[in-house]
XYZ file of C-alpha atoms in Angstrom:
410
model
C -36.211 34.855 -62.258
C -36.047 36.216 -58.694
C -33.940 34.789 -55.999
C -36.950 34.026 -53.823
C -38.172 31.811 -56.804
C -34.579 30.420 -57.345
C -34.248 29.131 -53.714
C -37.783 27.859 -53.830
C -37.472 25.829 -56.795
C -37.676 22.137 -55.983
C -35.186 21.262 -58.521
C -32.381 23.804 -56.956
C -33.394 22.459 -53.426
C -32.846 18.845 -54.574
C -29.352 19.674 -56.079
C -28.457 21.045 -52.927
C -29.074 18.448 -50.925
C -27.384 15.955 -53.107
C -24.432 18.463 -52.961
C -24.628 18.644 -49.203
C -24.819 15.097 -48.868
C -21.897 14.108 -51.492
C -19.632 16.687 -49.365
C -20.476 15.175 -46.453
C -19.573 11.676 -47.379
C -16.387 12.923 -49.129
C -15.390 14.498 -45.646
C -16.556 11.494 -43.540
C -14.438 9.182 -46.043
C -11.549 11.644 -45.603
C -11.591 11.496 -41.931
C -11.928 7.542 -41.882
C -8.897 7.255 -44.304
C -6.850 9.334 -42.082
C -7.834 7.533 -38.928
C -7.012 3.992 -40.509
C -3.602 5.415 -41.213
C -2.975 7.374 -38.230
C -0.905 5.732 -35.126
C -3.370 4.278 -32.527
C -3.710 6.356 -29.675
C -2.656 4.924 -26.302
C -5.434 5.431 -24.138
C -4.106 3.425 -21.001
C -2.874 6.678 -19.168
C -6.170 8.339 -19.578
C -8.024 5.573 -17.897
C -5.646 5.396 -14.998
C -6.248 9.550 -14.382
C -8.690 10.552 -11.753
C -10.011 13.187 -14.054
C -11.362 10.557 -16.459
C -13.496 8.834 -13.629
C -14.445 12.482 -12.657
C -15.739 13.441 -15.797
C -17.138 9.949 -16.435
C -19.176 10.457 -12.926
C -20.533 14.007 -14.163
C -21.526 12.930 -17.217
C -23.589 10.210 -15.543
C -25.179 12.866 -13.487
C -25.925 14.938 -16.348
C -27.459 12.065 -18.159
C -29.775 11.355 -14.891
C -30.631 15.252 -15.011
C -31.689 14.725 -18.507
C -33.900 11.921 -17.967
C -35.663 13.277 -15.052
C -36.290 16.705 -16.920
C -37.807 14.615 -19.658
C -40.095 12.730 -17.293
C -40.938 16.215 -15.659
C -41.820 17.459 -19.194
C -43.928 13.995 -19.589
C -46.291 14.453 -16.345
C -46.876 18.440 -17.363
C -48.026 17.504 -20.627
C -50.184 14.668 -19.355
C -51.582 16.992 -16.864
C -52.011 19.724 -19.105
C -54.033 17.137 -21.317
C -56.163 16.226 -18.523
C -55.085 12.739 -18.534
C -55.449 11.038 -15.111
C -53.290 7.824 -15.771
C -49.538 8.306 -15.962
C -46.600 6.237 -15.408
C -47.237 3.716 -12.099
C -44.147 4.742 -10.398
C -44.855 2.377 -7.480
C -44.802 -0.469 -9.751
C -41.648 0.716 -11.320
C -39.886 1.198 -8.180
C -41.144 -2.340 -7.126
C -39.509 -3.843 -10.420
C -36.369 -2.042 -10.148
C -36.074 -3.651 -6.562
C -36.696 -7.306 -8.097
C -34.144 -6.100 -10.607
C -31.760 -5.142 -7.887
C -31.984 -8.473 -6.102
C -31.166 -10.487 -8.992
C -28.376 -8.435 -10.077
C -26.745 -8.687 -6.358
C -27.297 -12.453 -5.999
C -25.537 -12.956 -9.361
C -23.055 -10.523 -7.860
C -22.730 -12.550 -4.801
C -22.023 -15.776 -7.278
C -19.631 -14.110 -9.262
C -17.641 -13.073 -6.277
C -17.347 -16.498 -4.833
C -16.582 -18.154 -8.220
C -14.073 -15.518 -9.652
C -12.817 -13.832 -6.624
C -12.955 -16.627 -4.734
C -10.496 -18.304 -6.739
C -7.989 -15.693 -5.714
C -7.894 -16.514 -1.850
C -4.652 -17.910 -0.532
C -3.732 -21.686 -1.038
C -4.101 -23.924 2.108
C -2.338 -23.090 5.324
C 1.282 -23.881 5.665
C 1.150 -23.802 9.549
C -0.867 -26.005 12.150
C -2.920 -23.051 13.358
C -3.395 -21.836 10.513
C -6.001 -24.979 9.737
C -7.797 -23.472 12.728
C -7.888 -19.851 11.677
C -9.121 -20.859 8.241
C -11.928 -23.348 9.760
C -13.000 -20.309 11.804
C -13.081 -17.977 8.677
C -14.927 -20.662 6.578
C -17.574 -21.312 9.271
C -17.870 -17.411 9.904
C -18.318 -16.677 6.037
C -20.957 -19.486 5.617
C -23.185 -18.262 8.145
C -22.644 -14.521 7.039
C -23.335 -15.525 3.407
C -26.917 -17.380 4.304
C -27.994 -14.573 6.507
C -26.974 -11.734 3.991
C -28.991 -13.810 0.864
C -31.964 -14.492 2.972
C -32.244 -11.169 4.566
C -31.975 -9.543 1.216
C -34.583 -11.599 -0.631
C -36.890 -10.772 2.058
C -35.955 -7.030 1.981
C -36.469 -6.769 -1.710
C -39.517 -9.033 -1.919
C -41.164 -7.083 0.731
C -40.500 -3.983 -1.205
C -42.002 -5.369 -4.367
C -44.872 -7.432 -2.759
C -46.143 -4.427 -0.175
C -45.640 -1.669 -2.778
C -48.351 1.117 -2.948
C -51.450 0.013 -4.632
C -54.764 1.991 -4.486
C -56.989 -1.174 -3.536
C -54.899 -2.183 -0.896
C -54.730 -0.674 2.717
C -51.517 -1.328 4.849
C -51.981 -3.253 8.079
C -50.995 -1.635 11.230
C -48.683 -4.164 13.027
C -46.336 -2.226 15.403
C -44.996 -4.792 17.663
C -44.491 -8.542 18.584
C -42.496 -10.064 21.631
C -42.094 -13.374 19.900
C -40.229 -12.072 16.577
C -38.204 -9.431 19.134
C -36.995 -12.639 21.205
C -36.241 -14.739 18.091
C -34.217 -12.071 16.456
C -32.105 -11.278 19.260
C -31.628 -14.579 21.151
C -30.758 -16.386 17.809
C -27.959 -13.760 16.663
C -26.495 -13.410 20.296
C -26.236 -17.096 20.697
C -24.552 -17.653 17.144
C -21.940 -14.589 17.900
C -21.343 -16.083 21.220
C -20.355 -19.359 20.025
C -18.195 -17.571 17.360
C -16.242 -15.321 19.773
C -15.700 -18.526 21.963
C -14.026 -20.321 19.267
C -11.855 -17.462 18.475
C -10.911 -16.912 22.035
C -10.019 -20.558 22.468
C -8.115 -20.628 19.239
C -6.117 -17.335 20.299
C -5.135 -18.937 23.070
C -3.835 -22.104 21.651
C -1.893 -19.736 19.378
C -0.159 -17.490 22.104
C -0.033 -19.549 25.230
C 1.914 -22.851 24.211
C 2.867 -25.498 26.519
C 6.750 -25.972 25.679
C 7.671 -29.510 24.730
C 11.373 -29.914 25.995
C 11.886 -32.561 23.659
C 11.106 -30.262 20.863
C 11.880 -26.699 21.870
C 11.461 -23.836 19.502
C 14.074 -22.377 16.966
C 14.260 -18.603 18.252
C 14.801 -16.148 15.444
C 14.676 -12.271 15.832
C 13.317 -10.043 13.198
C 13.972 -6.303 13.600
C 12.017 -3.821 11.411
C 12.796 -0.418 10.293
C 12.017 1.831 7.218
C 12.067 -0.240 4.826
C 13.958 -3.629 5.628
C 13.858 -6.586 7.935
C 16.912 -7.440 9.927
C 16.963 -11.198 11.034
C 19.280 -12.646 13.398
C 19.710 -16.204 14.184
C 20.669 -17.563 17.642
C 23.791 -19.500 16.506
C 25.182 -22.890 18.161
C 24.011 -22.005 21.711
C 20.315 -21.718 20.325
C 20.040 -18.363 22.082
C 19.464 -15.229 20.622
C 21.495 -12.498 22.867
C 20.122 -9.133 24.356
C 20.461 -5.871 22.710
C 19.720 -2.303 23.626
C 18.553 0.609 21.134
C 20.925 2.999 23.003
C 24.044 0.832 21.513
C 23.207 1.524 17.876
C 25.884 3.036 15.400
C 26.803 3.082 12.381
C 28.766 -0.384 12.676
C 26.314 -1.686 14.918
C 22.906 -1.027 13.542
C 20.895 -3.622 15.671
C 22.452 -2.134 18.987
C 23.808 -5.857 20.284
C 25.120 -5.700 23.472
C 28.286 -7.723 23.401
C 28.460 -7.999 27.319
C 25.984 -10.854 26.719
C 27.879 -13.724 25.433
C 25.086 -15.623 23.833
C 25.572 -12.521 21.237
C 28.912 -13.835 20.293
C 27.769 -16.624 18.069
C 24.677 -15.130 16.620
C 24.286 -15.203 12.985
C 22.601 -12.729 10.495
C 20.766 -13.801 7.064
C 19.452 -12.196 4.119
C 16.621 -14.594 4.229
C 14.444 -16.750 6.597
C 14.695 -20.289 6.254
C 12.487 -22.636 8.523
C 12.826 -26.268 9.252
C 9.693 -27.986 8.549
C 7.533 -29.585 11.300
C 9.873 -27.731 13.555
C 8.223 -24.950 16.077
C 9.726 -21.473 15.323
C 9.765 -18.818 17.759
C 9.826 -15.144 16.478
C 11.042 -12.249 18.374
C 9.942 -9.287 17.004
C 10.969 -5.431 17.622
C 10.932 -2.286 15.559
C 13.947 0.746 15.286
C 11.520 3.454 14.008
C 7.755 3.334 13.601
C 4.888 0.714 13.740
C 5.289 -2.142 11.339
C 3.426 -5.409 10.880
C 5.021 -8.648 10.774
C 2.868 -10.558 8.123
C 3.225 -13.881 6.433
C -0.027 -14.564 5.045
C 0.720 -18.426 3.972
C 1.257 -19.025 7.379
C -1.412 -17.110 8.775
C 0.779 -15.088 10.933
C 0.290 -11.456 11.708
C 1.706 -9.179 14.439
C 2.886 -5.596 15.270
C 6.087 -4.808 15.700
C 6.187 -1.647 18.105
C 9.081 0.611 18.897
C 10.194 0.012 22.514
C 8.382 -3.270 22.886
C 9.197 -6.725 22.212
C 6.731 -9.245 20.590
C 6.442 -12.995 20.260
C 4.681 -15.467 17.908
C 5.447 -19.225 17.597
C 4.224 -21.472 14.936
C 5.091 -24.650 13.163
C 5.410 -24.490 9.381
C 4.078 -27.854 7.933
C 4.337 -27.431 4.240
C 7.871 -26.952 2.434
C 8.246 -24.340 -0.441
C 8.963 -27.374 -2.918
C 5.906 -29.013 -1.707
C 3.716 -25.792 -2.072
C 5.359 -25.175 -5.581
C 3.683 -28.636 -6.681
C 0.502 -27.747 -5.028
C 0.062 -24.555 -6.601
C 1.493 -25.923 -9.762
C 3.760 -22.314 -9.727
C 7.272 -23.424 -10.115
C 8.131 -19.755 -9.198
C 6.175 -19.616 -5.687
C 7.854 -18.357 -2.824
C 6.635 -17.492 0.661
C 7.278 -14.211 1.649
C 7.610 -11.903 4.820
C 5.561 -8.558 3.908
C 4.811 -5.399 6.044
C 1.049 -4.741 6.617
C 1.176 -1.589 8.413
C 1.540 1.754 5.879
C 5.050 2.531 7.262
C 5.958 5.151 4.496
C 6.819 5.735 0.715
C 8.641 2.376 0.230
C 6.260 0.238 2.482
C 5.166 -1.777 -0.829
C 8.961 -2.867 -1.145
C 9.597 -3.915 2.487
C 9.433 -7.872 2.201
C 11.681 -10.731 2.740
C 11.823 -14.244 1.123
C 10.983 -17.106 3.315
C 12.123 -20.961 2.697
C 10.687 -23.798 4.354
C 13.029 -26.650 3.928
C 13.569 -30.033 5.572
C 15.647 -30.416 8.803
C 18.758 -31.468 6.889
C 18.631 -28.647 4.401
C 18.405 -26.404 7.232
C 21.329 -27.727 9.121
C 23.325 -27.375 5.879
C 22.203 -23.772 5.263
C 22.528 -22.307 8.869
C 26.314 -23.405 9.131
C 27.314 -21.394 6.212
C 25.601 -17.932 7.536
C 28.141 -15.411 8.955
C 28.144 -14.103 12.388
C 26.826 -10.665 13.469
C 30.019 -9.960 15.297
C 32.790 -9.074 12.728
C 36.417 -8.173 13.271
C 35.461 -4.618 13.102
C 33.053 -4.807 15.844
C 35.238 -6.698 17.829
C 38.172 -3.673 17.511
C 35.228 -1.492 18.674
C 34.418 -3.503 21.904
C 37.872 -4.835 22.369
C 37.195 -8.371 21.785
C 39.661 -10.799 20.631
C 40.042 -10.815 16.894
C 39.635 -13.677 14.712
C 42.131 -14.848 12.044
C 41.088 -13.805 8.474
C 40.731 -16.894 6.345
C 43.638 -17.052 4.155
C 43.544 -18.143 0.417
C 44.765 -21.701 -0.020
C 48.229 -21.965 -1.849
C 48.087 -22.650 -5.494
C 48.776 -26.448 -6.413
C 51.711 -26.940 -8.622
C 50.367 -28.186 -12.069
C 51.484 -31.642 -12.680
C 50.449 -31.955 -16.068
C 53.008 -28.755 -17.039
C 55.839 -29.843 -19.384
C 59.433 -29.828 -18.166
C 60.728 -26.796 -20.215
C 64.392 -27.142 -18.722
C 64.552 -30.701 -19.688
C 63.379 -29.756 -23.183
C 65.717 -27.023 -23.657
C 68.748 -29.470 -22.357
C 67.443 -31.743 -24.899
C 67.554 -29.254 -27.714
C 71.256 -27.994 -26.785
C 72.622 -31.634 -26.666
C 71.265 -32.256 -30.326
C 73.044 -29.086 -31.456
């Protein structure tokens, strides 16, 4: 039998197919067994790499290009066969617009229901409530306009798509419509701007109540920390000068100002509830941003310039823990400017407590003026606290008496 006949023999062909299928099945089984026993690969680092998403984007572009080429081949084939009717792309585009509208509306719903729950809890300051009211009004108005305009936009793209039996109506101008869509937005925006202006003035231009003067606290920003200074018993934060900054006087405090002698420093910010607080904000190096989100407070700290922000906290830390059902909740002071490599770590804990708790806490804080600074600035030194002498143990046994009794027995 010749080789040609052997190859063309049906029996031999069937055997070859069976053998190939068996070999392929065995190979797949071995690969599956090896994969089952192999250690699972951690794909986390891959998903976090930029290259993965670049390749994914290029793959998407390639897929779109292949689909486009396939559609081009279809059109050429249709034309070569003399078929006049092809895909109605005007209808396809109109349907795609409708699909985009439905997906977009669901996206709006999803954002409100999912990400909407991630916004900050209720404002913990007096002015914060006004800011939240403005935010909510603006958000509601813009959402209504956003949804209405997009429904009209995508619906028009579908209803007025190109059709052979229809002719577009030439309608270039309408004075009434021009007035409506100019006057209404202008009126709404004017109201919003006036509300913002009035709220802004109520925050930054306060009339001081002599019976309830604000507590002054100085906060100095630097890469990458916040230095907090309390006014001491006199209630006045003393002056400072950047020219006086040294290794031991890192804030540049001017001790010629007697108000500095009792100023205190703290590792955290503690505020009495329902008491106005006036922050004095400065920066030692670059622009930072004094940001306490729960109090709706944000103001830049600029080198060479002193800024002020006054507000009244209304919810204690303990109350906010109960409201948020989070026993680990803490207010924080953050930096909202990208001020360097450790910007993300520039934060300071903030506690809001009762007036009594605040008074008990503040008396325990150390003064900025240490004996080392007193020596440098030739100020009278304070006596170092001495350790209390150990009290005699009244329960100790009288070993002398015991020894004498033993000697007598002998």
